[in-house]
PDB file of C-alpha atoms in Angstrom:
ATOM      1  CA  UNK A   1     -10.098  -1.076 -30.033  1.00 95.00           C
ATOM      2  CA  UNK A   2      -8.434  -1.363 -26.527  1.00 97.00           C
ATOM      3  CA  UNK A   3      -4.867  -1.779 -26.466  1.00 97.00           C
ATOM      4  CA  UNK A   4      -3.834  -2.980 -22.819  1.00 97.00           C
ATOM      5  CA  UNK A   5      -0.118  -2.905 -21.548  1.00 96.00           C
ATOM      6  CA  UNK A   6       0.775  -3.875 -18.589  1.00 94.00           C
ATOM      7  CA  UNK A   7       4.333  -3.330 -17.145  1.00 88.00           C
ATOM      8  CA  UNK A   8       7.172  -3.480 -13.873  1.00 82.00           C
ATOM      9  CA  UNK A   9       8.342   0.342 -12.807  1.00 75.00           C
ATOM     10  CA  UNK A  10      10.254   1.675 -15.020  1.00 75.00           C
ATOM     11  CA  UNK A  11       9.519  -0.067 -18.389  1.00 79.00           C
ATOM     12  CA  UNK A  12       8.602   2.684 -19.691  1.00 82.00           C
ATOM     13  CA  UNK A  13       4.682   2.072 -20.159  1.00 88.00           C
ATOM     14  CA  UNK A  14       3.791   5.885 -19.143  1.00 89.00           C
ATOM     15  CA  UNK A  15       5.652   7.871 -21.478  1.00 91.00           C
ATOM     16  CA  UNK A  16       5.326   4.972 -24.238  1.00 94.00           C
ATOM     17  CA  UNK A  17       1.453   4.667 -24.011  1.00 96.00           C
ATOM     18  CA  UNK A  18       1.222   8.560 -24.041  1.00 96.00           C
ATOM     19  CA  UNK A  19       3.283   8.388 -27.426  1.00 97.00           C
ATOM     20  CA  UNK A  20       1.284   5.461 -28.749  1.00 97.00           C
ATOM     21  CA  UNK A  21      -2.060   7.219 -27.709  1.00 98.00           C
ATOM     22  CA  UNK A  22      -0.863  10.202 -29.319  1.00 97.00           C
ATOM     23  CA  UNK A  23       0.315   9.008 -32.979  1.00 97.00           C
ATOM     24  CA  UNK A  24      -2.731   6.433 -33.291  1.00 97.00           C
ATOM     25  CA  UNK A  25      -5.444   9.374 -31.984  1.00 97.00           C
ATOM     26  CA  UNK A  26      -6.468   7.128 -28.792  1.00 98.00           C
ATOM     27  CA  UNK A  27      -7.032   8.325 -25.424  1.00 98.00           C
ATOM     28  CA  UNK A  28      -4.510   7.297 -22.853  1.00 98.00           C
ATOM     29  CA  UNK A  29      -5.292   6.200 -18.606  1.00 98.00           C
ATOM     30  CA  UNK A  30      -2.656   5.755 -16.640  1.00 96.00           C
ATOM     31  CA  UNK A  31      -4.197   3.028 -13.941  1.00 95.00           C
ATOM     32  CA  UNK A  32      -1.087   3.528 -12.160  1.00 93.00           C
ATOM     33  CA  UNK A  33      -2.025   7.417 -11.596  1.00 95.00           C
ATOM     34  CA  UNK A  34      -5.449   6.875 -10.123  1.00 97.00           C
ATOM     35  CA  UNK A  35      -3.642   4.325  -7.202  1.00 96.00           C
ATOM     36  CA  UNK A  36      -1.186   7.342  -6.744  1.00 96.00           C
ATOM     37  CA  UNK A  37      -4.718   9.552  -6.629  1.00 97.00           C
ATOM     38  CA  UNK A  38      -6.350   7.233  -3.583  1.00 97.00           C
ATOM     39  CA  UNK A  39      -3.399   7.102  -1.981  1.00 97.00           C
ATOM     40  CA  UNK A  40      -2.814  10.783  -2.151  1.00 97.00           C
ATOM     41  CA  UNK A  41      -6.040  11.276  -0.875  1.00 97.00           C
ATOM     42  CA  UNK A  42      -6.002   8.769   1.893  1.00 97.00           C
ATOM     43  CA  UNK A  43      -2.733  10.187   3.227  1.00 96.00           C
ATOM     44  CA  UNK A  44      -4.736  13.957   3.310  1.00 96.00           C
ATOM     45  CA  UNK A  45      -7.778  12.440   4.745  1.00 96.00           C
ATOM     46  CA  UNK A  46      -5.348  10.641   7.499  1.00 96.00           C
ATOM     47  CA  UNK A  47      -6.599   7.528   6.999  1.00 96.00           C
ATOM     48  CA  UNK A  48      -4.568   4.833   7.934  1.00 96.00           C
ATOM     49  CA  UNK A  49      -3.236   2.409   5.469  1.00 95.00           C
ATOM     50  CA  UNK A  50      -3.183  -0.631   7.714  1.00 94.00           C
ATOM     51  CA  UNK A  51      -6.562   0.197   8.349  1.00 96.00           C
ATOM     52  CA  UNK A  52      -8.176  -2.286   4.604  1.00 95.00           C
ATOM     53  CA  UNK A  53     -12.149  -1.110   5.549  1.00 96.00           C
ATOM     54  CA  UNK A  54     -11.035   2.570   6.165  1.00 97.00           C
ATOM     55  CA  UNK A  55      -9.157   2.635   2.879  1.00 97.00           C
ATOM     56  CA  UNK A  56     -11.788   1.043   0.567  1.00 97.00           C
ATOM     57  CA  UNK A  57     -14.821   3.900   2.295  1.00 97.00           C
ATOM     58  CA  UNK A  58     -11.792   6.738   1.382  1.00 97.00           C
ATOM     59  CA  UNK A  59     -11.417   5.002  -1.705  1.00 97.00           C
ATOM     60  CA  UNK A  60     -15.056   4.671  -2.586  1.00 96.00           C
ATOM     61  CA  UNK A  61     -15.742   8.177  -1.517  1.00 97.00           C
ATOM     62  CA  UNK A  62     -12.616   9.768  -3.536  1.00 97.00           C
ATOM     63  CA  UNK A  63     -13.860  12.655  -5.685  1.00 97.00           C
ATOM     64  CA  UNK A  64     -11.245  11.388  -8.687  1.00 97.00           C
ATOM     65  CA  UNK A  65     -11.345  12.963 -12.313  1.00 96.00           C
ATOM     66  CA  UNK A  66      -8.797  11.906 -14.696  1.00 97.00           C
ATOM     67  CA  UNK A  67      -8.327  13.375 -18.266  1.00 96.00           C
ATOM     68  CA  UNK A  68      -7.805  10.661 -20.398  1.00 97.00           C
ATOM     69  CA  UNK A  69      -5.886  13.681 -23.322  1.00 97.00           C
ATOM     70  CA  UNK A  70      -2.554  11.548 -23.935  1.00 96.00           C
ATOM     71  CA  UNK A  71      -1.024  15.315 -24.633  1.00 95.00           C
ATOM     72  CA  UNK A  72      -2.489  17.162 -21.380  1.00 94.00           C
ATOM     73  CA  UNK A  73      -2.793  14.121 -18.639  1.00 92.00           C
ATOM     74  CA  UNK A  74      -4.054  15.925 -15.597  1.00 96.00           C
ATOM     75  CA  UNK A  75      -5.120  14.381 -12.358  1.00 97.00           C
ATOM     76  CA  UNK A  76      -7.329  16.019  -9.726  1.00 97.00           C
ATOM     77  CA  UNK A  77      -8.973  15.147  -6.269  1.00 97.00           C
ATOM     78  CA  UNK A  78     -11.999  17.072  -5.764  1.00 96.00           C
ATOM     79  CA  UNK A  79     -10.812  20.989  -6.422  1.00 95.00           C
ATOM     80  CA  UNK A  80      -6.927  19.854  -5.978  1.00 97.00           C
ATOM     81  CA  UNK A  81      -4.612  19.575  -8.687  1.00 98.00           C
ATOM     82  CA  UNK A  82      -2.465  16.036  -8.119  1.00 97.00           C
ATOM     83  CA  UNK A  83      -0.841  15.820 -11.320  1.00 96.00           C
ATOM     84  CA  UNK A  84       2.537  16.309  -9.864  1.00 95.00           C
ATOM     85  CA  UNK A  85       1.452  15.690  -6.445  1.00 95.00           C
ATOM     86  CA  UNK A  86       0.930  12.188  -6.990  1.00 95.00           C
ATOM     87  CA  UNK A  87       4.789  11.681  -8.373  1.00 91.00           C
ATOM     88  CA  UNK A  88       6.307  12.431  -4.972  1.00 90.00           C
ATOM     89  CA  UNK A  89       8.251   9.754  -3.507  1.00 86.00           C
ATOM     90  CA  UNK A  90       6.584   9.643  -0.384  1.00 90.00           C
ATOM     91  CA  UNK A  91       3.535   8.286  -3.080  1.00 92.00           C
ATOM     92  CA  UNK A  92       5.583   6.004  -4.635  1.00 87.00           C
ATOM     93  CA  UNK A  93       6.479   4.551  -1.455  1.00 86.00           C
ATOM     94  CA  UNK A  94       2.962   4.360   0.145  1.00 92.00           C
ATOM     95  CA  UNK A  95       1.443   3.292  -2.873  1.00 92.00           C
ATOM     96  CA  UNK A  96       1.472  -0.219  -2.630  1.00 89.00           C
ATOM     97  CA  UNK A  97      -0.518  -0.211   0.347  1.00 92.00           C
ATOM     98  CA  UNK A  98      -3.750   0.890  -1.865  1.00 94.00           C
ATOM     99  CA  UNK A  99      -2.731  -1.039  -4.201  1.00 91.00           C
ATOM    100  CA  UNK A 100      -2.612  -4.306  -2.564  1.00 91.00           C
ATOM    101  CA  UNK A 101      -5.974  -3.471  -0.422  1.00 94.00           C
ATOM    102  CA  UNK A 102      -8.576  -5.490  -1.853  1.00 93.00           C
ATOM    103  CA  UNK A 103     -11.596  -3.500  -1.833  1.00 95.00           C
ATOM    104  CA  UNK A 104      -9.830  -0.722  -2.765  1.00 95.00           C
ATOM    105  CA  UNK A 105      -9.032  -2.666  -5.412  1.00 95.00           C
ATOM    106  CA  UNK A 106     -11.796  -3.638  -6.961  1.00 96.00           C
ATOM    107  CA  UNK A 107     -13.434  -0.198  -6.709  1.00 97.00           C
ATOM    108  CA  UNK A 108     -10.746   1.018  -8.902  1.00 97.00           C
ATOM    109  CA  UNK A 109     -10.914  -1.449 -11.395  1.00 97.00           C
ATOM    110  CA  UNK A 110     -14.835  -0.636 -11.817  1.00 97.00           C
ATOM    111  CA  UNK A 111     -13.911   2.823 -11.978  1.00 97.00           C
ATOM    112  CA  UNK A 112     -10.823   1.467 -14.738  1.00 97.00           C
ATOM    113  CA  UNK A 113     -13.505  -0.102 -16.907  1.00 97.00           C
ATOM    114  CA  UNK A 114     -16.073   2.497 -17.194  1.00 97.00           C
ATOM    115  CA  UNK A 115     -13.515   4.865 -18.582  1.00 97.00           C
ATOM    116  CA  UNK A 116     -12.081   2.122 -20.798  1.00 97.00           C
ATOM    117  CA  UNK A 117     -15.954   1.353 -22.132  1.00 96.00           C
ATOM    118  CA  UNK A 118     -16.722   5.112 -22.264  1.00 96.00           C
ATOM    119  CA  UNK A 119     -13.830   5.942 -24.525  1.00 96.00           C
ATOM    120  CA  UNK A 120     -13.698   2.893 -26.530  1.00 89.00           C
ATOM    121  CA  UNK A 121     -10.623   3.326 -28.605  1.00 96.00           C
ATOM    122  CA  UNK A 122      -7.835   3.796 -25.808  1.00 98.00           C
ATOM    123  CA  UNK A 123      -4.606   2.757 -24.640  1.00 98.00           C
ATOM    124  CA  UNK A 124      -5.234   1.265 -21.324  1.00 97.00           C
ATOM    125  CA  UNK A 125      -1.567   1.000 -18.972  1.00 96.00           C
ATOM    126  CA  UNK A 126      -1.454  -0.360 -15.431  1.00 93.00           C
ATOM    127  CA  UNK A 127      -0.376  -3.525 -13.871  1.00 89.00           C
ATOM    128  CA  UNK A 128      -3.700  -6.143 -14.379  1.00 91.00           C
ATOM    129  CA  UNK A 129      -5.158  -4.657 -17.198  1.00 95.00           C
ATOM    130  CA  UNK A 130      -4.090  -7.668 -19.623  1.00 94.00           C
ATOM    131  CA  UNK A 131      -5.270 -10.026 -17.332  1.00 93.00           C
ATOM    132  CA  UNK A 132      -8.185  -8.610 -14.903  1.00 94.00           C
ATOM    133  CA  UNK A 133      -9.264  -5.189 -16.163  1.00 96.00           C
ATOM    134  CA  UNK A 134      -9.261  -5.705 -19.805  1.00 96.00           C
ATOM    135  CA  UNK A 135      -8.776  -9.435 -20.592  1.00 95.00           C
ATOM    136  CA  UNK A 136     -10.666  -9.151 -24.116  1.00 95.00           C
ATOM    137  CA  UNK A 137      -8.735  -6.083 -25.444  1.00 96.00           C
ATOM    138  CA  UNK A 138      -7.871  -6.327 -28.787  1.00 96.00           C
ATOM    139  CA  UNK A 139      -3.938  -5.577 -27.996  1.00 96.00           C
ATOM    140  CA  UNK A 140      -2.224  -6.789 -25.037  1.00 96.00           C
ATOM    141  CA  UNK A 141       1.697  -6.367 -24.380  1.00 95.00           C
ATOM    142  CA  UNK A 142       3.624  -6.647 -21.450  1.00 94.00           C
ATOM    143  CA  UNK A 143       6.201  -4.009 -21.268  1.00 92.00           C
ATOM    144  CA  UNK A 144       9.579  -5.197 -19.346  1.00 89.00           C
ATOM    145  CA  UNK A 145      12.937  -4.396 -18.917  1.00 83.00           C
ATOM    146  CA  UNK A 146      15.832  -5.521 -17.247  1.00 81.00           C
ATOM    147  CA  UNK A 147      16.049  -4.075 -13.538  1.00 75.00           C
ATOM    148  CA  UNK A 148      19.090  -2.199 -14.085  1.00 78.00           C
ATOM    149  CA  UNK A 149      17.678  -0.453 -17.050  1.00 74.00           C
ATOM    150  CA  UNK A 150      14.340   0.256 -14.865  1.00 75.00           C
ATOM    151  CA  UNK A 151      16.084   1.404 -12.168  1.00 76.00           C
ATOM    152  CA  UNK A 152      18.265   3.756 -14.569  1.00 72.00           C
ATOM    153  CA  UNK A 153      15.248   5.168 -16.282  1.00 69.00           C
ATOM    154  CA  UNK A 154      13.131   5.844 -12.880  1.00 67.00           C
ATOM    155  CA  UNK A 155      16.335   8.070 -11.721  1.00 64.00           C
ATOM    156  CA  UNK A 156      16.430   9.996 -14.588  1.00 64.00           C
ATOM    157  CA  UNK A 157      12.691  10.239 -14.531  1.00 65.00           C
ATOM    158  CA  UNK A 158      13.257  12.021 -10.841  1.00 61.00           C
ATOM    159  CA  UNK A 159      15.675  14.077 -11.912  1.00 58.00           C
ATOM    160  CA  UNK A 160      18.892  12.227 -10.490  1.00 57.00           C
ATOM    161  CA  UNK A 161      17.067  13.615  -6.932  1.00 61.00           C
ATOM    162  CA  UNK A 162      16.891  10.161  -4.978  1.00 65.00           C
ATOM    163  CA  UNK A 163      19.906   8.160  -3.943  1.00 67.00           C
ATOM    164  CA  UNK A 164      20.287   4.276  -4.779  1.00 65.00           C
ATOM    165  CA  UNK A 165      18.384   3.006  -1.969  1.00 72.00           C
ATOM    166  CA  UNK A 166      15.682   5.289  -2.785  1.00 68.00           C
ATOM    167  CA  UNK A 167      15.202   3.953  -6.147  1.00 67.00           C
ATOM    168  CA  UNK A 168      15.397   0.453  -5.512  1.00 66.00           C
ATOM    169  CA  UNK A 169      12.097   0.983  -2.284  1.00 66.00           C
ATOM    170  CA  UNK A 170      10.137   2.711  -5.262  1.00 61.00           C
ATOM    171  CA  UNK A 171      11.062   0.030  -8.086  1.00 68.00           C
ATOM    172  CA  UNK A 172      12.173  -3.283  -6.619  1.00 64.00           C
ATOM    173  CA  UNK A 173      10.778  -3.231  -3.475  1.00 66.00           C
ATOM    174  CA  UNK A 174       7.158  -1.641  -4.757  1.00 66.00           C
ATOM    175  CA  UNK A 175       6.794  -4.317  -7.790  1.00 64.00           C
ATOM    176  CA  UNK A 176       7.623  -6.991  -4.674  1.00 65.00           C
ATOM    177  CA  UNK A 177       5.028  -6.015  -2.902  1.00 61.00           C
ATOM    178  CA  UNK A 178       2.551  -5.059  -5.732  1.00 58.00           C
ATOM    179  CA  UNK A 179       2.867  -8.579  -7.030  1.00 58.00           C
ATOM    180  CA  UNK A 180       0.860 -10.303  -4.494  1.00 54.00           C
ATOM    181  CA  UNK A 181      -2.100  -8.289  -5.776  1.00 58.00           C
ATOM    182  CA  UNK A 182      -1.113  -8.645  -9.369  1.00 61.00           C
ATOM    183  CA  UNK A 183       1.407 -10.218 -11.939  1.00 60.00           C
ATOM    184  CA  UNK A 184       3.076  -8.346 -14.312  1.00 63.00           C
ATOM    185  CA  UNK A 185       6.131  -9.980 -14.295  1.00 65.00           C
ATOM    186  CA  UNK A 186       5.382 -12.503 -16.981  1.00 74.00           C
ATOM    187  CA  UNK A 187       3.077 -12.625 -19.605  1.00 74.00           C
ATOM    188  CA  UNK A 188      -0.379 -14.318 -19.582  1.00 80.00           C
ATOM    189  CA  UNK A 189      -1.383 -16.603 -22.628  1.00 85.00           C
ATOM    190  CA  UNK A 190      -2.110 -14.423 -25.231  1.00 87.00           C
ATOM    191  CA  UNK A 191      -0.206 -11.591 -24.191  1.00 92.00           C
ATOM    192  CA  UNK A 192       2.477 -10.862 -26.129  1.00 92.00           C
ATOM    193  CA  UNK A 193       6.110  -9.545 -24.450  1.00 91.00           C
ATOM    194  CA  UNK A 194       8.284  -6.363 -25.180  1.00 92.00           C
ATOM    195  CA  UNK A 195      11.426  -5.902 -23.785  1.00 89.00           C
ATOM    196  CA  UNK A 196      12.530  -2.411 -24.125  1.00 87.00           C
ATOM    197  CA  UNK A 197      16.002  -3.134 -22.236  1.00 85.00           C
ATOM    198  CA  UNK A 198      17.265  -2.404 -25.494  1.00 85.00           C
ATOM    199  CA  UNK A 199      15.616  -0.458 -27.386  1.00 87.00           C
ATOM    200  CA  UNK A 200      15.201   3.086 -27.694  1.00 89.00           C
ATOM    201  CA  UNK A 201      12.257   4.909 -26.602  1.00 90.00           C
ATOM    202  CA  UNK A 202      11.111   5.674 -29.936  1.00 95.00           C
ATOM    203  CA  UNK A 203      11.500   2.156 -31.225  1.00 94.00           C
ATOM    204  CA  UNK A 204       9.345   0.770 -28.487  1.00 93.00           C
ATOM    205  CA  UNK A 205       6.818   2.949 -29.278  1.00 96.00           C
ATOM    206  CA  UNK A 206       6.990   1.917 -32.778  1.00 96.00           C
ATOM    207  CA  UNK A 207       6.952  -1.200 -31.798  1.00 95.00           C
ATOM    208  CA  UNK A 208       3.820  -1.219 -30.140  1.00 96.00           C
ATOM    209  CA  UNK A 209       1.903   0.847 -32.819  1.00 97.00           C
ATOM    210  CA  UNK A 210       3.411  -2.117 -35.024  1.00 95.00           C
ATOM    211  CA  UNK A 211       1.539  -4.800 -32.989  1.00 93.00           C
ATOM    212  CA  UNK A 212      -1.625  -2.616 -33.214  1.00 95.00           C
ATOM    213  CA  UNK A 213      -1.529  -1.870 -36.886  1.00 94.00           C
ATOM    214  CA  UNK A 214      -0.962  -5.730 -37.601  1.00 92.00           C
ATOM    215  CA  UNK A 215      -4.260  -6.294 -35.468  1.00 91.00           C
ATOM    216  CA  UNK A 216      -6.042  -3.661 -37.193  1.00 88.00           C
ATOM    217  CA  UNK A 217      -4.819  -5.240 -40.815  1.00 88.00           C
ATOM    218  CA  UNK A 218      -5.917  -8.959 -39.247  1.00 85.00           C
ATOM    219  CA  UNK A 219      -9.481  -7.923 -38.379  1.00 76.00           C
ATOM    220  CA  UNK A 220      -9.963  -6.324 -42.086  1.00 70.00           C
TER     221      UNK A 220
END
């Protein structure tokens, strides 16, 4: 089974897949995390962004290995530990410029589907993978929230460390941009919607183990 959530910044669908993955005995990728990883490494390798053919060689030559443990996620880039690396703001605010590369792109989502087929029962969380990287999963949600409550979660994420206009370049302004490569902003057909505006995080958790245990109990 493949459960598939897709999400805005700040929903919530990290820490909530992790959980999910965790109670149900599923492995876990973070999507988002292996952008984060290219860009990391493009930004080491000086490569420059604008530059779509120089990204998509750094991307296709990026020496990526991602644990797919929802309990120990670690992220590294050849012998180099990214795991926290990758969570830096200057990341968060480059990001979008992988992202939105093309070929870069579509490298990534190979790379997104061979880990999905290898593990088989996994929750899958990104930004397309309802819609272009896992369209047939069993279990697809699109995580939202308000942008207040996004923008109040991604702060305390960072530790209270960025200032408003910070924030709002890594949440508002990134899912702006990200957009034109994807939407996750409203639901395809068949993909059912959780708003987690109010709800607490344990409740959307349970909330999507819910929708997977009534899939599980419709294909008996």
């Amino acid at each position: 089974m493949v459960i598939a959530v897709d999400g805005p910044s700040g929903s919530g669908k990290s820490s909530v897949c992790r959980a999910a993955a965790t109670q149900l005995g599923a492995a876990y990728l973070d999507t988002g995390a292996m952008y984060r990883a290219a860009t990391w490494y493009c930004l080491d390798q000086q490569v420059d962004l604008d530059d779509e053919d120089a990204v998509a060689v750094a991307v296709e030559e990026l020496p990526l290995n991602i644990s797919t443990d929802p309990q120990h996620q670690v992220v590294t880039v050849g012998q180099t530990d990214v795991t926290a690396g990758i969570r830096e703001p200057h990341i968060s605010e480059k990001v979008s410029e992988v992202a939105t590369n093309r070929k870069a792109r579509a490298l990534l989502i190979a790379a997104q589907r061979r880990i999905i087929d290898k593990e088989g029962f996994i929750v899958a969380e990104g930004r397309d993978i309802t819609t272009v990287v896992a369209p047939d999963a069993q279990v697809r949600v699109l995580l939202t929230a308000t942008a207040e409550a996004r923008l109040r979660r991604r702060g305390t994420q960072l530790g209270g460390t960025q200032n408003p206009e910070a924030l709002k370049r890594q949440v508002l302004e990134r899912d702006k941009k990200d957009s034109a490569a994807s939407n996750f902003t409203e639901a395809a057909d068949g993909v059912a919607v959780l708003d987690s505006s109010d709800l607490s995080f344990d409740e959307t958790v349970d909330s999507l183990i819910g929708r997977v245990q009534l899939t599980r109990e419709a294909r008996v």
